[in-house]
Short mmCIF file of C-alpha atoms in Angstrom, two decimals:
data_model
loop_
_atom_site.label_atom_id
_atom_site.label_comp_id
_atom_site.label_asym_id
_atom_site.label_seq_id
_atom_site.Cartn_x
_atom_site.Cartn_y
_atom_site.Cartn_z
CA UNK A 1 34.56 62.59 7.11
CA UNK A 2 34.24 59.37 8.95
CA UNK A 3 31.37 60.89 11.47
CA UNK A 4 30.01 61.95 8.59
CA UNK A 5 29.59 58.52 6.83
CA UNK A 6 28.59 56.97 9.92
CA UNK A 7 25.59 59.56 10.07
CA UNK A 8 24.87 58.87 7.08
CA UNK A 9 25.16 55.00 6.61
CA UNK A 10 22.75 55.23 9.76
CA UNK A 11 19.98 57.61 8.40
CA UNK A 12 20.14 54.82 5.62
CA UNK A 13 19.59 51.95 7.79
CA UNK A 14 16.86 54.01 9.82
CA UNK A 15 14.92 55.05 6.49
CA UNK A 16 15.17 51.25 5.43
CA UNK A 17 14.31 49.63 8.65
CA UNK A 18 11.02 52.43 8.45
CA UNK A 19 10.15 51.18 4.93
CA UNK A 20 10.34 47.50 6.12
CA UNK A 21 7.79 48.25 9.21
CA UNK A 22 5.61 50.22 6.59
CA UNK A 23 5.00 47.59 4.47
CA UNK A 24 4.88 44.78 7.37
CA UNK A 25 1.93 47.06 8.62
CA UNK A 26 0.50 46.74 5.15
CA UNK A 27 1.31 43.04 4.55
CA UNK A 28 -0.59 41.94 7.95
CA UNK A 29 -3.66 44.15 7.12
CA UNK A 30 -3.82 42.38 3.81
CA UNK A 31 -3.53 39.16 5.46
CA UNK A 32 -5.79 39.52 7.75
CA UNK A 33 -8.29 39.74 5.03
CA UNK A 34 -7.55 36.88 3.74
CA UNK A 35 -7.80 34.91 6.75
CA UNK A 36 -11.24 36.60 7.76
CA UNK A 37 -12.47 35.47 4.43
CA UNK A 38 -11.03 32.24 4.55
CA UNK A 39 -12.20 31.48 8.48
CA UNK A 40 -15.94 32.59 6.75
CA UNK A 41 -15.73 30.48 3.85
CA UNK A 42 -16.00 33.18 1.50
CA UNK A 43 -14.59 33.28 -1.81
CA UNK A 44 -12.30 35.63 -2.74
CA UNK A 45 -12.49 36.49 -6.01
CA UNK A 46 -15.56 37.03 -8.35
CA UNK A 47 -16.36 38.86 -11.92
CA UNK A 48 -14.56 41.50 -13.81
CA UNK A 49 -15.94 44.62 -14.54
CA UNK A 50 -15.95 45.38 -18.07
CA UNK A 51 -16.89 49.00 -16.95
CA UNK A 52 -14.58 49.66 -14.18
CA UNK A 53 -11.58 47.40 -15.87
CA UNK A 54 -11.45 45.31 -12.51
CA UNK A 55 -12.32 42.68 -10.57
CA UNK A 56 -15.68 42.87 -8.62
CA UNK A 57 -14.26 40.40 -5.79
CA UNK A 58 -14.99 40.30 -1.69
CA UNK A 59 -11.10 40.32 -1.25
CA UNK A 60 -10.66 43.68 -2.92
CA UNK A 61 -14.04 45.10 -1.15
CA UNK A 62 -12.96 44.15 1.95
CA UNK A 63 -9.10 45.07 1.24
CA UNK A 64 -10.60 48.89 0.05
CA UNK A 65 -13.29 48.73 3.39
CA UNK A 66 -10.08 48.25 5.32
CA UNK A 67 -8.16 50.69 4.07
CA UNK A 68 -10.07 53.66 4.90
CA UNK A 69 -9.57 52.77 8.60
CA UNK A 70 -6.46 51.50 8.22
CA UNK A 71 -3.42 54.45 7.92
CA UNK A 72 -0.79 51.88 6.58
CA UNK A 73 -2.98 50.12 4.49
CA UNK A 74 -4.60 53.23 2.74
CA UNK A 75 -0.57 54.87 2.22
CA UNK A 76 0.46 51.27 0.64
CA UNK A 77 -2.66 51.27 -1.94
CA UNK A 78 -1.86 54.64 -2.88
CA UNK A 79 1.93 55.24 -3.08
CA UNK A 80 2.98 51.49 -3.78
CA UNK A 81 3.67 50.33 -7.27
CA UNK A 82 0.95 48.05 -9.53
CA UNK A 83 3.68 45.26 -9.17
CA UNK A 84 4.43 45.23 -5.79
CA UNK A 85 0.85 45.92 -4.47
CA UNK A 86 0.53 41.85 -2.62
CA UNK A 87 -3.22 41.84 -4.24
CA UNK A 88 -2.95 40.48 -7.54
CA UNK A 89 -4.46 36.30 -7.77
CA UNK A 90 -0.80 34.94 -7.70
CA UNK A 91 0.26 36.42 -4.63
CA UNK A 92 -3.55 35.72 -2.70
CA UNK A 93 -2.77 32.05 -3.85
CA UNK A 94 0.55 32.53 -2.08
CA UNK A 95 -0.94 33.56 0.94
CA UNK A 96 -3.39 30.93 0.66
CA UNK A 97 -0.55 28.34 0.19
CA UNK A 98 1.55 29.47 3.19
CA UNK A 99 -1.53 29.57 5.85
CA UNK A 100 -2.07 26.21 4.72
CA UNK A 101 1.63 25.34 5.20
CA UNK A 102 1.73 26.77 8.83
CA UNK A 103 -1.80 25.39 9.86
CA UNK A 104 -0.84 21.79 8.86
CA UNK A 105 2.52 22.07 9.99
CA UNK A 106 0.90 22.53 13.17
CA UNK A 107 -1.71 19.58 13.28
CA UNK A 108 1.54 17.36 11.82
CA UNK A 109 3.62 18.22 14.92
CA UNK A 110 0.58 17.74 17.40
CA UNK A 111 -0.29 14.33 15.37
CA UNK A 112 3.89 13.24 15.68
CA UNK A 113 4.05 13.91 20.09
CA UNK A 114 1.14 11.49 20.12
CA UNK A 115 2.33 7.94 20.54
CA UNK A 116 -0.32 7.12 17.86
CA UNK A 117 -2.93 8.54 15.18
CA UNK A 118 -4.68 7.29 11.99
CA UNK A 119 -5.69 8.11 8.50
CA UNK A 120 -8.89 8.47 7.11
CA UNK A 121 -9.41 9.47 3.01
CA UNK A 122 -12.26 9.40 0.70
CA UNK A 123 -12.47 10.44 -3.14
CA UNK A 124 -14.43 12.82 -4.74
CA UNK A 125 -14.67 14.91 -8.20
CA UNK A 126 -14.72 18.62 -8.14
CA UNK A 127 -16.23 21.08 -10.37
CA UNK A 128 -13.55 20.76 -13.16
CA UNK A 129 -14.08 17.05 -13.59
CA UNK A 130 -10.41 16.45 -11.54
CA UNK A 131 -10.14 13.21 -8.87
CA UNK A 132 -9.82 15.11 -5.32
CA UNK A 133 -8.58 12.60 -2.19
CA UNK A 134 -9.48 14.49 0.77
CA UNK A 135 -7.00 13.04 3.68
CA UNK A 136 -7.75 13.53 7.26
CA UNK A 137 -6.03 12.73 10.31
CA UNK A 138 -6.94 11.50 13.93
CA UNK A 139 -4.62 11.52 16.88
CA UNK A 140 -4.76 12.19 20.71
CA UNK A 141 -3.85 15.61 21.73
CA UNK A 142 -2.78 16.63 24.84
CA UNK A 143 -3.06 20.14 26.41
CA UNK A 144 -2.39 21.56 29.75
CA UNK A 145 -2.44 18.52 31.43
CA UNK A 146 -6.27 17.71 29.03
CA UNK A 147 -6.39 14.63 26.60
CA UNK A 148 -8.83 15.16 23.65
CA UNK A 149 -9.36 13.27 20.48
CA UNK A 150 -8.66 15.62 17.63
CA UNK A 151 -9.92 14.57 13.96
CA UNK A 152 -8.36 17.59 11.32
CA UNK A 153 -8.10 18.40 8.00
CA UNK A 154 -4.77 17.63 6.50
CA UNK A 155 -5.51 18.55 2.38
CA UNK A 156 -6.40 17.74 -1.06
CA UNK A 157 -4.58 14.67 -3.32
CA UNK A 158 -5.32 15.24 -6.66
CA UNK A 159 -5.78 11.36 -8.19
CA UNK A 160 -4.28 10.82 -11.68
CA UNK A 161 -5.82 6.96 -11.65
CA UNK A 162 -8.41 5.30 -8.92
CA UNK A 163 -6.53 1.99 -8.65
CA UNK A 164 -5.78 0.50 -5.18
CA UNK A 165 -1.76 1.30 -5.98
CA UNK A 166 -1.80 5.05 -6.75
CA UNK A 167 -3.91 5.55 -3.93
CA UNK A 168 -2.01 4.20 -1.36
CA UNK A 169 1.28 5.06 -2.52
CA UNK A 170 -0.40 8.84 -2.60
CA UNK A 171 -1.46 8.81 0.92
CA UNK A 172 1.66 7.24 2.07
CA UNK A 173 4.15 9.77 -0.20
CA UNK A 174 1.81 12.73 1.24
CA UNK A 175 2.61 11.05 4.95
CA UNK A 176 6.07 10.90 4.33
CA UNK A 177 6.10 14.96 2.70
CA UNK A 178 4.08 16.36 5.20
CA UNK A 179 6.32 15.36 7.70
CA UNK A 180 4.18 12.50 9.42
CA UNK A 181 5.76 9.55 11.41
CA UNK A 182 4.26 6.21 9.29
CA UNK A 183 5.65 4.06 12.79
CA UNK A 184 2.93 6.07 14.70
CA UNK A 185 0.10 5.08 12.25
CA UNK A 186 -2.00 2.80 14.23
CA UNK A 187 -5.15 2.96 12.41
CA UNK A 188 -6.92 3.79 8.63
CA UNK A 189 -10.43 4.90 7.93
CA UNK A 190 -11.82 4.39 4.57
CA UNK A 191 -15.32 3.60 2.69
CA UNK A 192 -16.68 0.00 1.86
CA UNK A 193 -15.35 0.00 -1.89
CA UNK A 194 -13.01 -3.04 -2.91
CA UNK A 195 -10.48 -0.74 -3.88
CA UNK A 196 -10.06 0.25 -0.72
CA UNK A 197 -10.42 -2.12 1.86
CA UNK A 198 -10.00 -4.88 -0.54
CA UNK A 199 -7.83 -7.62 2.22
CA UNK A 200 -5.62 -9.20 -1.22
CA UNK A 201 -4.35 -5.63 -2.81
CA UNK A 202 -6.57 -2.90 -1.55
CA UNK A 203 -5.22 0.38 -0.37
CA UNK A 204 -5.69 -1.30 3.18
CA UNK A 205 -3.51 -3.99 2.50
CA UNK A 206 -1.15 -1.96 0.61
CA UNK A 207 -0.40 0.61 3.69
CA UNK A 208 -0.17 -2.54 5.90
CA UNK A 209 2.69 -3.42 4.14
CA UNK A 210 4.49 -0.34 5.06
CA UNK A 211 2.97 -0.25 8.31
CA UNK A 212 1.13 -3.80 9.66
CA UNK A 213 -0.21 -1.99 12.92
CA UNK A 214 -2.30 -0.06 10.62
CA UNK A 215 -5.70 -1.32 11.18
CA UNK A 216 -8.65 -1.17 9.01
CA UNK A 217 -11.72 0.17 10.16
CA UNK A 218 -14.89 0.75 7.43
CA UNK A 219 -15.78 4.29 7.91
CA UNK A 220 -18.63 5.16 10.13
CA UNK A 221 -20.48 7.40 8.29
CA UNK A 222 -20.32 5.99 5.23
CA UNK A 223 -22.15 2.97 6.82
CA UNK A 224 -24.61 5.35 8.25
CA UNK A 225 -24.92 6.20 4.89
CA UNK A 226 -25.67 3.07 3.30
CA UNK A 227 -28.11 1.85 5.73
CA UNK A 228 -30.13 5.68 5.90
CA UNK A 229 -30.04 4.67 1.73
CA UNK A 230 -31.37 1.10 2.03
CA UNK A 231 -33.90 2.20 5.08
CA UNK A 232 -35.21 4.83 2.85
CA UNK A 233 -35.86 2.51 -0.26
CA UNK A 234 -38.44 0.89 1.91
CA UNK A 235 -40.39 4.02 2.24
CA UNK A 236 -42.46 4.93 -0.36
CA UNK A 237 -43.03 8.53 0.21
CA UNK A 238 -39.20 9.10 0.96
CA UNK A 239 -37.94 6.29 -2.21
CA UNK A 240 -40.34 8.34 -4.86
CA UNK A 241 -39.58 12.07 -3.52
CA UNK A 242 -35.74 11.09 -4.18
CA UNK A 243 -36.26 9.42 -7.50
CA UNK A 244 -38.16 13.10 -8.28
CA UNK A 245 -35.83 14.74 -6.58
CA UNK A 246 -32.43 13.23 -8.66
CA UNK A 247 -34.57 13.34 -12.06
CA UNK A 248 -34.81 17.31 -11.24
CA UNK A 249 -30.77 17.32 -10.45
CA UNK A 250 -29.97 15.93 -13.71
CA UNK A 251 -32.26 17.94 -15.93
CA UNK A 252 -30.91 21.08 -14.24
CA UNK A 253 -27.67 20.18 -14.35
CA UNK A 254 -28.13 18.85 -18.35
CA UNK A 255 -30.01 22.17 -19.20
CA UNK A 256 -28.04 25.10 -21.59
CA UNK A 257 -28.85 27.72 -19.08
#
């Protein structure tokens, strides 16, 4: 009886340890979609079909393009239940949210081995009307034995007010969750605004309290910026086609259709 059990309780584990590898196949073949689409830019969802009772997205073209070269892919579509199928928009946003995790995880423990790095950040509004802080990050890498400056993306802040205090307590509260070292912030990059390089209580001054080695330096292309926009005014040709040219934005953008 005991040979028997033991047979048994192994066929069991075997069988399980199968299942596991089957959907692992299936899990990476899924992600791998993602990240192709992701590396590309592409969205990955779109309209639903009234018709076909679906959604007409690139992720599930691509996911069904795979799957009839893919063996473990095509088995997992077809024999694995609606619920437990990884391609529903919660579980791509999961995806989503752990590449992110990994990739910045990465640049954070790159950014912490060098003895130094600095922040840059700039506001903007996206398409629903929300503040966005986009934070960046620029630090000396070293690799076999090669020293290269490395500017990355670190994420998104979204802003519930634009005053000089919830900005830099964002950007220092992000530092301090994302697992950066604030003693190794040596420098800060932001535009020409008085909210944020304001020397009495901008969001300069503020992170200089935290950190006073953090020096401020006005962002280099936003100055390009402001002196292409002042050079232009002095052009006729260029200062009327952009007048034209932002009249046309706004009536486009203000028009029903």
């Amino acid at each position: 009886i005991d040979g028997r059990m033991q047979t048994i309780t192994a066929d069991l584990s075997t069988a399980y340890k199968q299942k596991v590898e089957k959907n692992r196949r299936a899990l990476i073949a899924i992600i791998d979609v993602l990240l192709a689409l992701g590396e590309r830019g592409i969205p990955l969802r779109g309209p639903w079909g009234a018709s076909t009772k679906s959604e007409d997205g690139n992720f599930n073209f691509f996911i069904d393009g795979k799957s009839r070269l893919d063996t473990s892919l095509c088995q997992h579509l077809a024999s694995a239940p609606k619920n437990a199928r990884y391609l529903s928009p919660q579980t791509q946003n999961e995806f989503i949210q752990c590449t992110e995790d990994i990739i910045r995880g990465k640049i954070i423990q790159q950014a912490n081995e060098s003895k130094f790095f600095s922040i840059l950040a700039d506001e903007t509004t996206d398409a629903a009307t929300k503040e966005q802080m986009a934070l960046c990050i620029r630090y000396l890498a070293c690799e076999d034995s090669q020293f290269s400056v490395r500017e990355e993306f670190l994420g998104f802040v979204e802003l519930e007010t634009q005053d000089a205090n919830t900005i830099a307590t964002s950007i220092l509260d992000k530092m301090r969750e994302w697992g950066l070292d604030t003693r190794r912030l040596w420098g800060q990059g932001y535009d020409g605004a008085a909210v944020m390089s304001g020397s009495v209580s901008g969001v300069r001054t503020r992170v200089q309290q935290v950190q006073p080695r953090a020096y401020f330096t006005h962002d280099a292309n936003h100055r390009l910026h402001l002196v292409i926009v002042a050079s232009c005014k002095h052009v006729p040709d260029v200062r009327n086609f952009m007048q034209s040219f932002q009249k046309m934005t706004f009536h486009l953008s203000n028009s029903a259709k």
